[in-house]
Short mmCIF file of C-alpha atoms and ligand atoms in Angstrom, two decimals:
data_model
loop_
_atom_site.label_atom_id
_atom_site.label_comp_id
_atom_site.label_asym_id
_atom_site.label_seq_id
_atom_site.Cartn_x
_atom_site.Cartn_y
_atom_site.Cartn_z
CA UNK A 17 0.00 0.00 0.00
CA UNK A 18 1.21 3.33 -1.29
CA UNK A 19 2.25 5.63 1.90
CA UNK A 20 2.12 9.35 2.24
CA UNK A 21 5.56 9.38 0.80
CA UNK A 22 5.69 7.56 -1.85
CA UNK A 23 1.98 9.11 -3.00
CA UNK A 24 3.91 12.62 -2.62
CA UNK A 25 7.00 10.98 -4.89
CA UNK A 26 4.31 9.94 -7.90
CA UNK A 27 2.23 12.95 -7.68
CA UNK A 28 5.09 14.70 -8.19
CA UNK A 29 6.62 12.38 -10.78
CA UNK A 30 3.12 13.02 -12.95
CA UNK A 31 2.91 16.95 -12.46
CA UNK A 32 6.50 16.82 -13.79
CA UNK A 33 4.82 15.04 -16.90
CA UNK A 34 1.83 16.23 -17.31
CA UNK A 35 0.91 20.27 -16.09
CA UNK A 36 -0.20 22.73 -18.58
CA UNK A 37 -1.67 19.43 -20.91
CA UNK A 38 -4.80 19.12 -21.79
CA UNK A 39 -7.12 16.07 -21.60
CA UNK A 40 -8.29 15.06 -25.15
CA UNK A 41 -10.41 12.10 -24.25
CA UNK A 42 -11.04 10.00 -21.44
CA UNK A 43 -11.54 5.96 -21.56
CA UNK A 44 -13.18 4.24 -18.63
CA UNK A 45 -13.34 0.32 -18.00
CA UNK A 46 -16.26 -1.89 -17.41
CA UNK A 47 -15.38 -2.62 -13.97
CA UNK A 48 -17.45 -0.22 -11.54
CA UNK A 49 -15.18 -0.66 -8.62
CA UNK A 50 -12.87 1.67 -8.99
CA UNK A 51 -15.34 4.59 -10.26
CA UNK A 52 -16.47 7.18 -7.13
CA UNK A 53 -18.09 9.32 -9.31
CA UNK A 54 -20.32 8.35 -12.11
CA UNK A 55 -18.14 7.35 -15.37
CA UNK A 56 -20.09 10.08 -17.45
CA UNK A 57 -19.41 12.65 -14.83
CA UNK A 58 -15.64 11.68 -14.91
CA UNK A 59 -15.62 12.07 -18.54
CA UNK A 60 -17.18 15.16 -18.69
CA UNK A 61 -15.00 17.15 -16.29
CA UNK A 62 -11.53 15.20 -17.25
CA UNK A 63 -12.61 15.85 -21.48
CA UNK A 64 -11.21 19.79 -22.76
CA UNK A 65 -9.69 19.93 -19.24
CA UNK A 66 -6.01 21.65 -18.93
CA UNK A 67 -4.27 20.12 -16.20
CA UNK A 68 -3.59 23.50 -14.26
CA UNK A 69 -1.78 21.39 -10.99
CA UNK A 70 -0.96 18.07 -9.93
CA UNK A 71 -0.39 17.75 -5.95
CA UNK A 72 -1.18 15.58 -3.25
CA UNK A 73 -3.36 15.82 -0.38
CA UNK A 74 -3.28 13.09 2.28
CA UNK A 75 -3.00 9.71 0.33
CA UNK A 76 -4.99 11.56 -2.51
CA UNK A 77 -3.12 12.84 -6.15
CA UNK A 78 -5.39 15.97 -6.81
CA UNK A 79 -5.40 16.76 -10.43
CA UNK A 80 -6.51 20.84 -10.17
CA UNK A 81 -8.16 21.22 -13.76
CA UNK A 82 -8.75 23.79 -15.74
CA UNK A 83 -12.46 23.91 -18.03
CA UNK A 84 -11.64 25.34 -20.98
CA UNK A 85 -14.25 24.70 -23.97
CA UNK A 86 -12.69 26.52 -25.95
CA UNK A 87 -10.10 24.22 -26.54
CA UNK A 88 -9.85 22.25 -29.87
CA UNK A 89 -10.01 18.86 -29.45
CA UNK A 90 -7.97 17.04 -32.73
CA UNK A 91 -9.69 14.02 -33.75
CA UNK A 92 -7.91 10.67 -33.69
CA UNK A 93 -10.22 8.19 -35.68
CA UNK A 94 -7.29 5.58 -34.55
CA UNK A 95 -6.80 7.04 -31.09
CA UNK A 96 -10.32 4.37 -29.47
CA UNK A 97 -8.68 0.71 -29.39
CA UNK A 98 -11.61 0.09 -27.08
CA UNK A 99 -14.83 0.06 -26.90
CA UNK A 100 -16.00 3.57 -24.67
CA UNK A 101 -19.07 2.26 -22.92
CA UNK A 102 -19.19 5.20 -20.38
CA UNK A 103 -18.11 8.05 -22.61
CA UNK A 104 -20.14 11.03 -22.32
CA UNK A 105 -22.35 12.28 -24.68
CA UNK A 106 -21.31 16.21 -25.14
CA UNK A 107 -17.65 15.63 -22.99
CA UNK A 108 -18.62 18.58 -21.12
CA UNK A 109 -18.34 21.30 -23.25
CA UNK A 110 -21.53 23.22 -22.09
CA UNK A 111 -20.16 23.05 -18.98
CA UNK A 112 -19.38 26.75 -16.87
CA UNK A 113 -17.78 25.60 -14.42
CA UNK A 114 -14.44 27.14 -14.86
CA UNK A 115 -12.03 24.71 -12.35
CA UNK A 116 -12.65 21.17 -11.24
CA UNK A 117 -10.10 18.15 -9.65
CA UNK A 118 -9.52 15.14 -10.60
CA UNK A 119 -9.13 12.65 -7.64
CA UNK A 120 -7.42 9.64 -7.87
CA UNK A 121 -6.37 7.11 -4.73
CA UNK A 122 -4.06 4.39 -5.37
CA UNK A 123 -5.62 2.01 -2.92
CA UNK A 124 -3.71 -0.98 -2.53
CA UNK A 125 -2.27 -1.52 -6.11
CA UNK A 126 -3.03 1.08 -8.05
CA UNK A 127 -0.68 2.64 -10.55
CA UNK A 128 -0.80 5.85 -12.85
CA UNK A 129 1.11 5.45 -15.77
CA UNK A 130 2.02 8.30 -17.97
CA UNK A 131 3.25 7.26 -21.64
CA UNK A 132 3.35 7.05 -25.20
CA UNK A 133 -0.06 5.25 -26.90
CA UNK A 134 2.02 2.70 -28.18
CA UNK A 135 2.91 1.04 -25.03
CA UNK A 136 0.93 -2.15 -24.54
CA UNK A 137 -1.76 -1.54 -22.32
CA UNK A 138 -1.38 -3.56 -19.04
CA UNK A 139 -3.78 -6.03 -18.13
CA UNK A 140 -6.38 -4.00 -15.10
CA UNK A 141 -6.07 -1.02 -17.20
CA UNK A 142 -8.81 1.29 -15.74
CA UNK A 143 -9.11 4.23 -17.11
CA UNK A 144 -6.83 6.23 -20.29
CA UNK A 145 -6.29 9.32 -20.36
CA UNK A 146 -5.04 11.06 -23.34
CA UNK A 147 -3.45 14.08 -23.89
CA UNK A 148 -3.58 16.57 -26.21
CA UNK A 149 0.46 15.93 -26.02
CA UNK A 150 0.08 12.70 -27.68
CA UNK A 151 0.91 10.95 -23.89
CA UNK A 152 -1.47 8.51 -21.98
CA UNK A 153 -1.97 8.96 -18.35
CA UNK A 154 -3.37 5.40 -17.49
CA UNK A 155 -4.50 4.13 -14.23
CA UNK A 156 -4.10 0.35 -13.71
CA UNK A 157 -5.14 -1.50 -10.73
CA UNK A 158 -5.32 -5.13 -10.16
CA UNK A 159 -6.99 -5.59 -7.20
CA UNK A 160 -9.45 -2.77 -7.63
CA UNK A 161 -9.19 -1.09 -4.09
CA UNK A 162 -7.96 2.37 -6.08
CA UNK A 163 -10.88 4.53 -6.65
CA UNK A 164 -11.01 7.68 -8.90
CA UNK A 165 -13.46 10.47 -8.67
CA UNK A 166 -14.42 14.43 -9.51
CA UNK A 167 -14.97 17.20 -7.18
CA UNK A 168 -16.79 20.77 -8.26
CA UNK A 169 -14.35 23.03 -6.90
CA UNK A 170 -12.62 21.78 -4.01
CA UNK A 171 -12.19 18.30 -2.54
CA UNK A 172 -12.22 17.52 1.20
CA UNK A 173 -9.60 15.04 2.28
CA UNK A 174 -10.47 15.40 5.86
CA UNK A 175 -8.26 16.10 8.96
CA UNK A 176 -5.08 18.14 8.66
CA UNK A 177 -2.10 17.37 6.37
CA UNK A 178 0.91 16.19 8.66
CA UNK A 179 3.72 18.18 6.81
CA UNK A 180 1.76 21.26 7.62
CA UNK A 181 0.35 21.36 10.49
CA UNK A 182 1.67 24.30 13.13
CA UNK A 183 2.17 23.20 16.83
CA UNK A 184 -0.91 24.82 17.97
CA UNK A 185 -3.22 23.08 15.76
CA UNK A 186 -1.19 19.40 16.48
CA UNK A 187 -1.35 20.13 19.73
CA UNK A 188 -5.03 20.80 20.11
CA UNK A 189 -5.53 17.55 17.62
CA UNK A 190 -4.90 14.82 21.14
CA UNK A 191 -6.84 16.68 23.38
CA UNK A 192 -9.60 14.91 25.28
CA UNK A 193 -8.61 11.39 23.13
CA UNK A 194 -8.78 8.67 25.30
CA UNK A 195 -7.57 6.32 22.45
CA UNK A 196 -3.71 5.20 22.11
CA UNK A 197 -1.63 7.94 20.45
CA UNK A 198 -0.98 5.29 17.69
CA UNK A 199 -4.87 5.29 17.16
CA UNK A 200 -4.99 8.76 17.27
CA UNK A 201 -1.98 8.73 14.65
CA UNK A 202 -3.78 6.65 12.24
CA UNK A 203 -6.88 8.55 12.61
CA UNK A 204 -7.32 9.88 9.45
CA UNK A 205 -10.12 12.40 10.49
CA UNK A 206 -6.84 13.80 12.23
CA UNK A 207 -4.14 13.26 10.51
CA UNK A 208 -4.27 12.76 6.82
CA UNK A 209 -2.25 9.90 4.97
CA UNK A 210 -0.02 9.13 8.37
CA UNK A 211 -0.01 5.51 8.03
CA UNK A 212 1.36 2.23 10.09
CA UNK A 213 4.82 2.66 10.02
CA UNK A 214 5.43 6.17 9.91
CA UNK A 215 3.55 6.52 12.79
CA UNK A 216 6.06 3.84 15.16
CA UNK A 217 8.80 5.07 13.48
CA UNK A 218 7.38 8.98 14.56
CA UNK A 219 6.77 7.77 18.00
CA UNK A 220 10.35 6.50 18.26
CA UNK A 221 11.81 8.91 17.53
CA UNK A 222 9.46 11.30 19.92
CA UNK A 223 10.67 8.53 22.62
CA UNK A 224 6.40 7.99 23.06
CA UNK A 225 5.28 4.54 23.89
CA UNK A 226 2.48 3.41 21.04
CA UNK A 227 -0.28 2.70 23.70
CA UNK A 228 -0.21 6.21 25.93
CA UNK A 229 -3.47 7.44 25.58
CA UNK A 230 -3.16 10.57 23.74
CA UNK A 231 -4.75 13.04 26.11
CA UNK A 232 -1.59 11.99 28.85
CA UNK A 233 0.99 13.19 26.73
CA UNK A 234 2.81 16.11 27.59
CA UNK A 235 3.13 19.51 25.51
CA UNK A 236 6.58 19.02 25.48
CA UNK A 237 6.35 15.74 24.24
CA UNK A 238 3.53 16.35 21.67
CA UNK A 239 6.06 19.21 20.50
CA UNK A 240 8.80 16.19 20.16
CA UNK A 241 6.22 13.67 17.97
CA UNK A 242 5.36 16.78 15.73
CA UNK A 243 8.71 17.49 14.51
CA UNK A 244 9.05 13.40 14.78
CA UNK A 245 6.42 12.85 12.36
CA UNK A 246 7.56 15.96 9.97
CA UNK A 247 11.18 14.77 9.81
CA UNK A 248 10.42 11.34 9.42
CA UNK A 249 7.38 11.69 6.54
CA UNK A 250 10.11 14.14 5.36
CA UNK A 251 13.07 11.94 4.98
CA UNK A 252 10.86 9.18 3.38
CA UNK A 253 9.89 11.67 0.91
CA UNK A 254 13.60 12.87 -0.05
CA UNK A 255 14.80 9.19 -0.31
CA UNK A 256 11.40 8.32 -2.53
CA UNK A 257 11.79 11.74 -4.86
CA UNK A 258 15.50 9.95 -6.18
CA UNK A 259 13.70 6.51 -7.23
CA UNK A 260 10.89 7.87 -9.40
CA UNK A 261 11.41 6.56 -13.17
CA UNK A 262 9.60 7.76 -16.91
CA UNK A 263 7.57 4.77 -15.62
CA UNK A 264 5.80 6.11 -13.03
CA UNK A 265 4.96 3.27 -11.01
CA UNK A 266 2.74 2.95 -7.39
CA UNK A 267 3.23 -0.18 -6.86
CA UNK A 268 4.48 0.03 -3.24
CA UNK A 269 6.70 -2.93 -2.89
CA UNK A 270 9.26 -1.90 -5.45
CA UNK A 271 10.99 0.87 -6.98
CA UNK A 272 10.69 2.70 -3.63
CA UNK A 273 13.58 2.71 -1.25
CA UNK A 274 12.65 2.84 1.97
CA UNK A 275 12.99 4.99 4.89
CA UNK A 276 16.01 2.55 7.14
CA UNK A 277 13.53 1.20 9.74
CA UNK A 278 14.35 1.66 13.60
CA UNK A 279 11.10 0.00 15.03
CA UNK A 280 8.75 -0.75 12.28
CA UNK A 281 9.55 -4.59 11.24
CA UNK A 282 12.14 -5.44 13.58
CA UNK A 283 10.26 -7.24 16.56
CA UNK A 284 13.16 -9.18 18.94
CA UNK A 285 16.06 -7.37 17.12
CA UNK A 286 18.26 -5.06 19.03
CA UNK A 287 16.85 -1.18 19.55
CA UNK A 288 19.69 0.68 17.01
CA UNK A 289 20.17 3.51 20.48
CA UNK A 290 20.17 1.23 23.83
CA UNK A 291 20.02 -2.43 22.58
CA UNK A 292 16.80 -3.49 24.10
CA UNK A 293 14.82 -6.16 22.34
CA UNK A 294 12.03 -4.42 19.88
CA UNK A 295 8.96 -5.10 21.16
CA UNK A 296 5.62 -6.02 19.03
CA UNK A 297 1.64 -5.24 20.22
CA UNK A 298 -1.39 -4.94 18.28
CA UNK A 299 -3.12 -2.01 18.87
CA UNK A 300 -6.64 -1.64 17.07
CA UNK A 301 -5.80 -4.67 14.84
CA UNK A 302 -2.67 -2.88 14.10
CA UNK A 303 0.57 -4.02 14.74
CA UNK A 304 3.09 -1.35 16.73
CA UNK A 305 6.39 -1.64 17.02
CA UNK A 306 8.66 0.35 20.32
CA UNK A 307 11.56 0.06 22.44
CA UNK A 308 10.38 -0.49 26.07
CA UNK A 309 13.74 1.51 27.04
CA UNK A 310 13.72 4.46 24.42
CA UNK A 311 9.76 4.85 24.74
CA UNK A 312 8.41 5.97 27.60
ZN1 ZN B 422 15.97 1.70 22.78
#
């Protein structure tokens, strides 16, 4: 599963490749899984569309788009090597609504793929994009947890994004919570796109046992786990940004080198500061990783 991190690495991979193009035509597949908005609707906002912005927000790749009717749209009698059962009648073009986003979530396996029309399209192919570049922008997803969807104006990702957050407002986030601070870390009505292991590898390094409930933790330690979770989600980020190919691939078990591990995974091995034996619970189904010693 694609992590903050690595979402931030491909979204900006693809706004590298594709800002300032325009969508020419959209191609949806049969399989209603991964559609959160109605195929037509997707059509019709993605279809004449300049791609204005490509950014992410929690585990989300916003595509900020453009409406632009006005924009010619070349026809490519060879361009439909599929069928286009959900293709809009119309694409959009009466449309007056001048901006609209794109939203796309990886899920477990999803992939966005920007490249030529020539490249064999993969097997779980989703959804084409094309461009008025002569690129694809595909999404391909085999086990159909990815979902895709269009927002009027602005989308909502919920809670606060972690690399932005100010003290006051991360503070005031724990207050009251009688759930685990690893919970609360997860909670995505919080936090946005935290997930498993950056959250035991920010509590390690904050020196904050997984299980304190959140409302016991100090200010001054809630000051440490901010900058723990910036500088961690941060250094994931810098080590992803170096492994990102033409290919622009999601698929979250390669291609990404990852973050050195200090808790996360290494249950009975040696704590990298005092030694200790890594300890392993399961906290809300979850499994958390800490140094009795180093944690407090
Ligand atoms: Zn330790």
């Amino acid at each position: 599963m694609p992590e903050l991190p690595e979402v931030e690495t491909i979204a900006r991979g693809i706004a590298k490749r594709v800002t300032g193009d325009v969508v020419e035509s959209v191609w949806l597949g049969q399989k209603k899984e991964p559609l959160k908005s109605p195929a037509a609707e997707i059509a019709a906002t993605l279809e004449r569309s300049r791609i204005a912005r490509v950014r992410r927000m929690g585990k989300h790749i916003v595509f900020d788009l453009e409406r632009n009717p006005s924009i010619g749209v070349r026809s490519r009698a060879n361009g439909h090597r599929r069928k286009q059962p959900h293709k809009a009648k119309g694409a959009g073009a009466t449309s007056s609504k001048p901006r609209a986003q794109w939203i796309v979530h990886l899920g477990m396996t999803g992939r966005l793929q920007v490249c030529d029309p020539q490249v064999e399209i993969a097997k779980h192919t989703h959804a084409i994009v094309r461009l008025a570049s002569g690129r694809e922008l595909r999404f391909v997803d085999p086990r159909r947890f990815g979902r895709l969807s269009v927002a009027a104006e602005t989308f909502e990702a919920g809670g606060v994004e972690p690399l932005d957050v100010d003290l006051e407002t991360f503070v005031t986030l724990f207050n009251g919570r009688k759930t685990p601070i690893k919970s609360a870390l997860l909670n995505q009505k919080l936090l946005r796109g935290v997930g498993n292991i950056y959250a035991d590898e920010s509590l390690f390094r904050a020196g904050i046992r997984p299980r304190r409930r959140a409302a016991s933790i100090s200010r001054e330690n809630l000051a440490k786990l901010h900058v723990a979770v910036k500088e961690v989600l941060r250094e994931a980020i810098a080590l992803g940004g170096s492994s990102i190919s033409d290919y622009v691939d999601a698929d979250g078990e390669e291609g990404f080198f990852q973050l050195q591990h200090r808790v996360y995974g290494r249950e009975g091995e040696p704590c990298l500061v005092c030694k200790s034996k890594v300890k392993r619970v399961v906290i809300a189904g979850r499994s958390s990783h800490y140094c009795p010693k180093c944690q407090k």
